[in-house]
Amino acid sequence: METLLNIYNAYIVNILDILVLAIVFYRVILIIKGTVAIQIIVGVLFILGFKVIARNIFHLKALSWLLDSFWFAAVIIFAIIFQTEIRNVLARIGGQVWGLKAKIRDSYVTEIVEAVEDLSASMAGGLIAIENEIGLKNFAETGISLDANISKELLLSIFKNKLAPLHDGAVIIFNDKISAAGCLLPLNHDMSVKIFGTRHRAALGLSEVTDAIIIAVSEETGQVSVAYKGELNEDISPVRLRKIINTNGEALKSK
């Protein structure tokens, strides 16, 4: 028994320590991949490398002292810069612990897909956000609460009448309910992203701060796009859209 304990203390505990850290870093990288956060991390690593060179190679004492002082405020700086990413990580952990991952029954998925097909064919436009692990309650509260069963007719009545007050907002869906309509979503402000239209910027903006599946139908072309985890996927077919919804967005990984 003592031998096993010594082996654990000498080897296994270190292996577990490295394994846990590797998993944590891997998950964090997956979450921030494609966001401005990854660029900030590269910048921090550059400063760290510059500090090592300044102190150990060129022996620049004043510069080394200044760079050392930077790290005292690093915790606060990182908390401010990465507040969105930190919130997303905690929200996803909470969703996995409490089993909050949304699941829509097949009959309601059919209603959504058929409604999107109709909106695309008529070029009426539409914006539908399907909640996943991260809650969308704060965005739902910006619209009109419905708490209605999902139906093609209801979705079309919201989006096809361009004079209706709910037409320009987003519909938010959780499980088998349309939680709210006419909702305001955060816009993506990256001008380097070639997106034309407020709906698509709103879809991409929400996908950057949540893990929701956001469906955007263009009024100009009728093209169906899906935003998920900071990426906008264009020209989505009905068959692919059904698969995306059924897999909670995982189908987008295999393009």
mmCIF file of C-alpha atoms in Angstrom:
data_model
loop_
_atom_site.group_PDB
_atom_site.id
_atom_site.type_symbol
_atom_site.label_atom_id
_atom_site.label_comp_id
_atom_site.label_asym_id
_atom_site.label_seq_id
_atom_site.Cartn_x
_atom_site.Cartn_y
_atom_site.Cartn_z
ATOM 1 C CA MET A 1 0.000 0.000 0.000
ATOM 2 C CA GLU A 2 2.810 2.361 0.891
ATOM 3 C CA THR A 3 4.500 1.539 -2.420
ATOM 4 C CA LEU A 4 1.338 2.443 -4.362
ATOM 5 C CA LEU A 5 1.050 5.706 -2.435
ATOM 6 C CA ASN A 6 4.661 6.557 -3.230
ATOM 7 C CA ILE A 7 4.078 5.810 -6.918
ATOM 8 C CA TYR A 8 0.976 8.038 -6.872
ATOM 9 C CA ASN A 9 2.812 10.905 -5.170
ATOM 10 C CA ALA A 10 5.853 10.574 -7.425
ATOM 11 C CA TYR A 11 4.264 9.985 -10.841
ATOM 12 C CA ILE A 12 0.475 9.690 -11.108
ATOM 13 C CA VAL A 13 -0.355 12.983 -9.381
ATOM 14 C CA ASN A 14 1.966 14.842 -11.763
ATOM 15 C CA ILE A 15 0.434 13.130 -14.793
ATOM 16 C CA LEU A 16 -3.070 14.036 -13.603
ATOM 17 C CA ASP A 17 -1.975 17.600 -12.952
ATOM 18 C CA ILE A 18 -0.594 17.987 -16.478
ATOM 19 C CA LEU A 19 -3.633 16.257 -18.008
ATOM 20 C CA VAL A 20 -6.137 18.526 -16.236
ATOM 21 C CA LEU A 21 -4.198 21.654 -17.227
ATOM 22 C CA ALA A 22 -3.994 20.446 -20.837
ATOM 23 C CA ILE A 23 -7.762 19.875 -20.975
ATOM 24 C CA VAL A 24 -8.471 23.302 -19.440
ATOM 25 C CA PHE A 25 -6.165 25.118 -21.858
ATOM 26 C CA TYR A 26 -7.556 23.137 -24.798
ATOM 27 C CA ARG A 27 -11.159 24.051 -23.915
ATOM 28 C CA VAL A 28 -10.276 27.705 -23.414
ATOM 29 C CA ILE A 29 -8.508 27.825 -26.796
ATOM 30 C CA LEU A 30 -11.551 26.262 -28.483
ATOM 31 C CA ILE A 31 -13.822 28.907 -26.948
ATOM 32 C CA ILE A 32 -11.686 31.922 -27.858
ATOM 33 C CA LYS A 33 -10.599 30.597 -31.259
ATOM 34 C CA GLY A 34 -11.429 33.090 -33.989
ATOM 35 C CA THR A 35 -12.069 35.939 -31.530
ATOM 36 C CA VAL A 36 -10.003 39.004 -30.677
ATOM 37 C CA ALA A 37 -9.012 37.256 -27.436
ATOM 38 C CA ILE A 38 -6.601 34.958 -29.245
ATOM 39 C CA GLN A 39 -4.805 38.000 -30.674
ATOM 40 C CA ILE A 40 -4.520 39.467 -27.173
ATOM 41 C CA ILE A 41 -2.978 36.232 -25.897
ATOM 42 C CA VAL A 42 -0.405 36.338 -28.717
ATOM 43 C CA GLY A 43 0.407 39.911 -27.671
ATOM 44 C CA VAL A 44 0.827 38.858 -24.032
ATOM 45 C CA LEU A 45 3.150 36.017 -25.034
ATOM 46 C CA PHE A 46 5.172 38.496 -27.087
ATOM 47 C CA ILE A 47 5.532 40.805 -24.051
ATOM 48 C CA LEU A 48 6.568 37.833 -21.901
ATOM 49 C CA GLY A 49 9.219 36.796 -24.424
ATOM 50 C CA PHE A 50 10.422 40.387 -24.766
ATOM 51 C CA LYS A 51 10.762 40.601 -20.983
ATOM 52 C CA VAL A 52 12.915 37.449 -20.827
ATOM 53 C CA ILE A 53 15.187 38.765 -23.579
ATOM 54 C CA ALA A 54 15.477 42.235 -21.994
ATOM 55 C CA ARG A 55 16.393 40.837 -18.564
ATOM 56 C CA ASN A 56 18.478 37.765 -19.335
ATOM 57 C CA ILE A 57 20.221 38.678 -22.579
ATOM 58 C CA PHE A 58 20.505 42.468 -22.768
ATOM 59 C CA HIS A 59 20.303 43.056 -18.964
ATOM 60 C CA LEU A 60 18.068 46.118 -19.363
ATOM 61 C CA LYS A 61 17.152 46.709 -15.708
ATOM 62 C CA ALA A 62 14.772 49.654 -16.105
ATOM 63 C CA LEU A 63 12.808 47.995 -18.901
ATOM 64 C CA SER A 64 12.734 44.702 -16.996
ATOM 65 C CA TRP A 65 11.368 46.474 -13.921
ATOM 66 C CA LEU A 66 8.656 48.146 -16.017
ATOM 67 C CA LEU A 67 7.632 44.860 -17.598
ATOM 68 C CA ASP A 68 7.625 43.157 -14.183
ATOM 69 C CA SER A 69 5.270 45.858 -12.886
ATOM 70 C CA PHE A 70 2.879 45.119 -15.741
ATOM 71 C CA TRP A 71 2.100 41.669 -14.362
ATOM 72 C CA PHE A 72 0.830 43.061 -11.040
ATOM 73 C CA ALA A 73 -2.121 44.562 -12.885
ATOM 74 C CA ALA A 74 -2.438 41.679 -15.342
ATOM 75 C CA VAL A 75 -5.176 39.862 -13.404
ATOM 76 C CA ILE A 76 -7.480 42.891 -13.445
ATOM 77 C CA ILE A 77 -6.631 43.683 -17.059
ATOM 78 C CA PHE A 78 -7.350 40.128 -18.178
ATOM 79 C CA ALA A 79 -10.634 40.043 -16.208
ATOM 80 C CA ILE A 80 -11.798 43.160 -18.078
ATOM 81 C CA ILE A 81 -10.569 42.087 -21.506
ATOM 82 C CA PHE A 82 -11.811 38.512 -21.270
ATOM 83 C CA GLN A 83 -15.064 39.190 -19.428
ATOM 84 C CA THR A 84 -17.136 37.832 -22.339
ATOM 85 C CA GLU A 85 -15.040 34.691 -22.684
ATOM 86 C CA ILE A 86 -15.045 34.095 -18.904
ATOM 87 C CA ARG A 87 -18.825 34.498 -18.822
ATOM 88 C CA ASN A 88 -19.200 32.039 -21.710
ATOM 89 C CA VAL A 89 -16.991 29.431 -20.044
ATOM 90 C CA LEU A 90 -18.875 29.635 -16.742
ATOM 91 C CA ALA A 91 -22.241 29.589 -18.509
ATOM 92 C CA ARG A 92 -21.315 26.482 -20.493
ATOM 93 C CA ILE A 93 -20.047 24.715 -17.388
ATOM 94 C CA GLY A 94 -23.272 25.596 -15.592
ATOM 95 C CA GLY A 95 -25.349 24.381 -18.508
ATOM 96 C CA GLN A 96 -23.525 21.040 -18.586
ATOM 97 C CA VAL A 97 -23.803 20.567 -14.812
ATOM 98 C CA TRP A 98 -27.528 21.275 -14.669
ATOM 99 C CA GLY A 99 -28.384 19.667 -17.993
ATOM 100 C CA LEU A 100 -29.752 22.832 -19.577
ATOM 101 C CA LYS A 101 -28.871 21.889 -23.141
ATOM 102 C CA ALA A 102 -31.900 22.576 -25.301
ATOM 103 C CA LYS A 103 -33.516 19.891 -27.424
ATOM 104 C CA ILE A 104 -36.308 20.456 -29.917
ATOM 105 C CA ARG A 105 -38.540 17.563 -30.910
ATOM 106 C CA ASP A 106 -38.441 16.516 -34.576
ATOM 107 C CA SER A 107 -41.950 17.730 -35.398
ATOM 108 C CA TYR A 108 -41.044 21.256 -34.261
ATOM 109 C CA VAL A 109 -37.750 21.147 -36.156
ATOM 110 C CA THR A 110 -39.822 20.446 -39.266
ATOM 111 C CA GLU A 111 -41.956 23.525 -38.514
ATOM 112 C CA ILE A 112 -38.834 25.706 -38.264
ATOM 113 C CA VAL A 113 -37.224 24.329 -41.434
ATOM 114 C CA GLU A 114 -40.426 24.692 -43.479
ATOM 115 C CA ALA A 115 -40.931 28.243 -42.217
ATOM 116 C CA VAL A 116 -37.349 29.152 -43.168
ATOM 117 C CA GLU A 117 -37.882 27.599 -46.625
ATOM 118 C CA ASP A 118 -40.995 29.731 -47.125
ATOM 119 C CA LEU A 119 -39.239 32.905 -45.922
ATOM 120 C CA SER A 120 -36.346 32.170 -48.269
ATOM 121 C CA ALA A 121 -38.592 31.559 -51.284
ATOM 122 C CA SER A 122 -40.618 34.724 -50.663
ATOM 123 C CA MET A 123 -37.517 36.744 -49.647
ATOM 124 C CA ALA A 124 -39.390 38.022 -46.618
ATOM 125 C CA GLY A 125 -36.355 37.932 -44.340
ATOM 126 C CA GLY A 126 -36.137 36.457 -40.878
ATOM 127 C CA LEU A 127 -33.970 36.058 -37.796
ATOM 128 C CA ILE A 128 -34.386 33.064 -35.480
ATOM 129 C CA ALA A 129 -32.159 32.306 -32.481
ATOM 130 C CA ILE A 130 -32.314 28.800 -31.000
ATOM 131 C CA GLU A 131 -31.066 28.679 -27.417
ATOM 132 C CA ASN A 132 -28.479 26.067 -26.516
ATOM 133 C CA GLU A 133 -26.536 25.823 -23.222
ATOM 134 C CA ILE A 134 -26.130 29.559 -22.624
ATOM 135 C CA GLY A 135 -29.416 31.216 -21.720
ATOM 136 C CA LEU A 136 -30.891 33.979 -23.884
ATOM 137 C CA LYS A 137 -33.315 35.348 -21.299
ATOM 138 C CA ASN A 138 -31.695 38.801 -21.219
ATOM 139 C CA PHE A 139 -32.144 39.085 -24.999
ATOM 140 C CA ALA A 140 -35.688 37.665 -24.874
ATOM 141 C CA GLU A 141 -36.633 40.400 -22.411
ATOM 142 C CA THR A 142 -35.927 43.047 -25.085
ATOM 143 C CA GLY A 143 -38.846 41.706 -27.158
ATOM 144 C CA ILE A 144 -42.431 40.578 -26.676
ATOM 145 C CA SER A 145 -42.931 37.452 -24.582
ATOM 146 C CA LEU A 146 -44.946 34.764 -26.388
ATOM 147 C CA ASP A 147 -44.242 31.372 -24.753
ATOM 148 C CA ALA A 148 -46.027 29.743 -27.691
ATOM 149 C CA ASN A 149 -45.640 26.353 -29.313
ATOM 150 C CA ILE A 150 -43.425 26.388 -32.390
ATOM 151 C CA SER A 151 -45.399 26.491 -35.618
ATOM 152 C CA LYS A 152 -44.670 27.391 -39.211
ATOM 153 C CA GLU A 153 -47.742 29.620 -39.342
ATOM 154 C CA LEU A 154 -46.717 31.652 -36.300
ATOM 155 C CA LEU A 155 -43.188 32.183 -37.589
ATOM 156 C CA LEU A 156 -44.497 33.262 -40.988
ATOM 157 C CA SER A 157 -47.028 35.632 -39.440
ATOM 158 C CA ILE A 158 -44.174 37.323 -37.557
ATOM 159 C CA PHE A 159 -41.782 37.753 -40.486
ATOM 160 C CA LYS A 160 -43.833 37.842 -43.705
ATOM 161 C CA ASN A 161 -45.774 40.980 -42.811
ATOM 162 C CA LYS A 162 -43.094 43.629 -43.258
ATOM 163 C CA LEU A 163 -45.280 46.291 -41.652
ATOM 164 C CA ALA A 164 -45.731 44.256 -38.460
ATOM 165 C CA PRO A 165 -43.881 45.615 -35.390
ATOM 166 C CA LEU A 166 -42.157 42.263 -34.750
ATOM 167 C CA HIS A 167 -40.844 41.821 -38.318
ATOM 168 C CA ASP A 168 -37.437 43.456 -37.809
ATOM 169 C CA GLY A 169 -36.580 41.792 -34.498
ATOM 170 C CA ALA A 170 -35.452 38.259 -33.722
ATOM 171 C CA VAL A 171 -37.468 35.268 -32.596
ATOM 172 C CA ILE A 172 -35.929 33.334 -29.697
ATOM 173 C CA ILE A 173 -36.674 29.631 -29.330
ATOM 174 C CA PHE A 174 -35.971 27.428 -26.311
ATOM 175 C CA ASN A 175 -36.849 23.735 -26.366
ATOM 176 C CA ASP A 176 -40.335 23.493 -27.917
ATOM 177 C CA LYS A 177 -41.415 27.088 -27.309
ATOM 178 C CA ILE A 178 -41.106 30.414 -29.054
ATOM 179 C CA SER A 179 -40.020 32.378 -25.998
ATOM 180 C CA ALA A 180 -40.205 35.865 -27.503
ATOM 181 C CA ALA A 181 -40.331 37.833 -30.746
ATOM 182 C CA GLY A 182 -39.144 41.266 -31.812
ATOM 183 C CA CYS A 183 -35.957 40.828 -29.763
ATOM 184 C CA LEU A 184 -32.847 42.975 -30.098
ATOM 185 C CA LEU A 185 -29.532 41.166 -30.559
ATOM 186 C CA PRO A 186 -25.977 42.523 -30.176
ATOM 187 C CA LEU A 187 -24.404 43.569 -33.467
ATOM 188 C CA ASN A 188 -21.020 42.502 -34.778
ATOM 189 C CA HIS A 189 -18.927 45.651 -35.323
ATOM 190 C CA ASP A 190 -15.934 44.134 -37.108
ATOM 191 C CA MET A 191 -15.770 46.094 -40.342
ATOM 192 C CA SER A 192 -13.325 43.582 -41.828
ATOM 193 C CA VAL A 193 -16.140 41.011 -41.899
ATOM 194 C CA LYS A 194 -17.952 41.203 -45.236
ATOM 195 C CA ILE A 195 -21.564 41.151 -44.067
ATOM 196 C CA PHE A 196 -24.312 43.156 -45.678
ATOM 197 C CA GLY A 197 -27.436 43.644 -43.595
ATOM 198 C CA THR A 198 -28.300 44.210 -39.967
ATOM 199 C CA ARG A 199 -29.800 40.737 -39.555
ATOM 200 C CA HIS A 200 -26.557 39.014 -40.414
ATOM 201 C CA ARG A 201 -24.527 41.315 -38.166
ATOM 202 C CA ALA A 202 -26.986 40.611 -35.341
ATOM 203 C CA ALA A 203 -26.766 36.858 -35.977
ATOM 204 C CA LEU A 204 -22.974 36.924 -35.921
ATOM 205 C CA GLY A 205 -22.942 39.264 -32.907
ATOM 206 C CA LEU A 206 -25.102 36.929 -30.804
ATOM 207 C CA SER A 207 -23.045 33.907 -31.877
ATOM 208 C CA GLU A 208 -19.925 35.623 -30.504
ATOM 209 C CA VAL A 209 -21.326 35.889 -26.970
ATOM 210 C CA THR A 210 -23.487 32.730 -26.766
ATOM 211 C CA ASP A 211 -23.599 29.219 -28.201
ATOM 212 C CA ALA A 212 -27.013 29.731 -29.789
ATOM 213 C CA ILE A 213 -27.821 28.685 -33.355
ATOM 214 C CA ILE A 214 -28.951 31.801 -35.210
ATOM 215 C CA ILE A 215 -30.725 31.503 -38.554
ATOM 216 C CA ALA A 216 -30.748 34.582 -40.787
ATOM 217 C CA VAL A 217 -32.784 34.813 -43.990
ATOM 218 C CA SER A 218 -31.812 37.595 -46.387
ATOM 219 C CA GLU A 219 -34.533 39.874 -47.751
ATOM 220 C CA GLU A 220 -32.372 40.751 -50.783
ATOM 221 C CA THR A 221 -31.381 37.261 -51.954
ATOM 222 C CA GLY A 222 -33.455 34.836 -49.878
ATOM 223 C CA GLN A 223 -30.236 33.068 -48.895
ATOM 224 C CA VAL A 224 -30.276 31.205 -45.585
ATOM 225 C CA SER A 225 -27.270 31.640 -43.277
ATOM 226 C CA VAL A 226 -26.507 30.154 -39.872
ATOM 227 C CA ALA A 227 -24.277 31.845 -37.288
ATOM 228 C CA TYR A 228 -22.719 29.630 -34.619
ATOM 229 C CA LYS A 229 -19.846 30.265 -32.222
ATOM 230 C CA GLY A 230 -18.561 33.351 -34.009
ATOM 231 C CA GLU A 231 -18.804 32.018 -37.573
ATOM 232 C CA LEU A 232 -21.364 32.798 -40.260
ATOM 233 C CA ASN A 233 -22.137 29.851 -42.540
ATOM 234 C CA GLU A 234 -23.883 30.852 -45.761
ATOM 235 C CA ASP A 235 -26.112 29.141 -48.313
ATOM 236 C CA ILE A 236 -27.542 26.531 -45.937
ATOM 237 C CA SER A 237 -29.899 23.979 -47.513
ATOM 238 C CA PRO A 238 -33.067 22.746 -45.735
ATOM 239 C CA VAL A 239 -31.534 19.291 -45.223
ATOM 240 C CA ARG A 240 -28.393 20.782 -43.684
ATOM 241 C CA LEU A 241 -30.425 23.190 -41.548
ATOM 242 C CA ARG A 242 -32.396 20.300 -40.071
ATOM 243 C CA LYS A 243 -29.166 18.481 -39.242
ATOM 244 C CA ILE A 244 -27.670 21.605 -37.655
ATOM 245 C CA ILE A 245 -30.678 22.067 -35.369
ATOM 246 C CA ASN A 246 -30.878 18.372 -34.449
ATOM 247 C CA THR A 247 -27.183 18.281 -33.490
ATOM 248 C CA ASN A 248 -27.229 21.614 -31.602
ATOM 249 C CA GLY A 249 -24.830 23.101 -34.145
ATOM 250 C CA GLU A 250 -22.287 20.258 -34.115
ATOM 251 C CA ALA A 251 -23.058 19.433 -37.763
ATOM 252 C CA LEU A 252 -21.363 22.699 -38.764
ATOM 253 C CA LYS A 253 -17.995 21.192 -37.849
ATOM 254 C CA SER A 254 -18.213 18.871 -40.851
ATOM 255 C CA LYS A 255 -18.643 21.202 -43.792
#
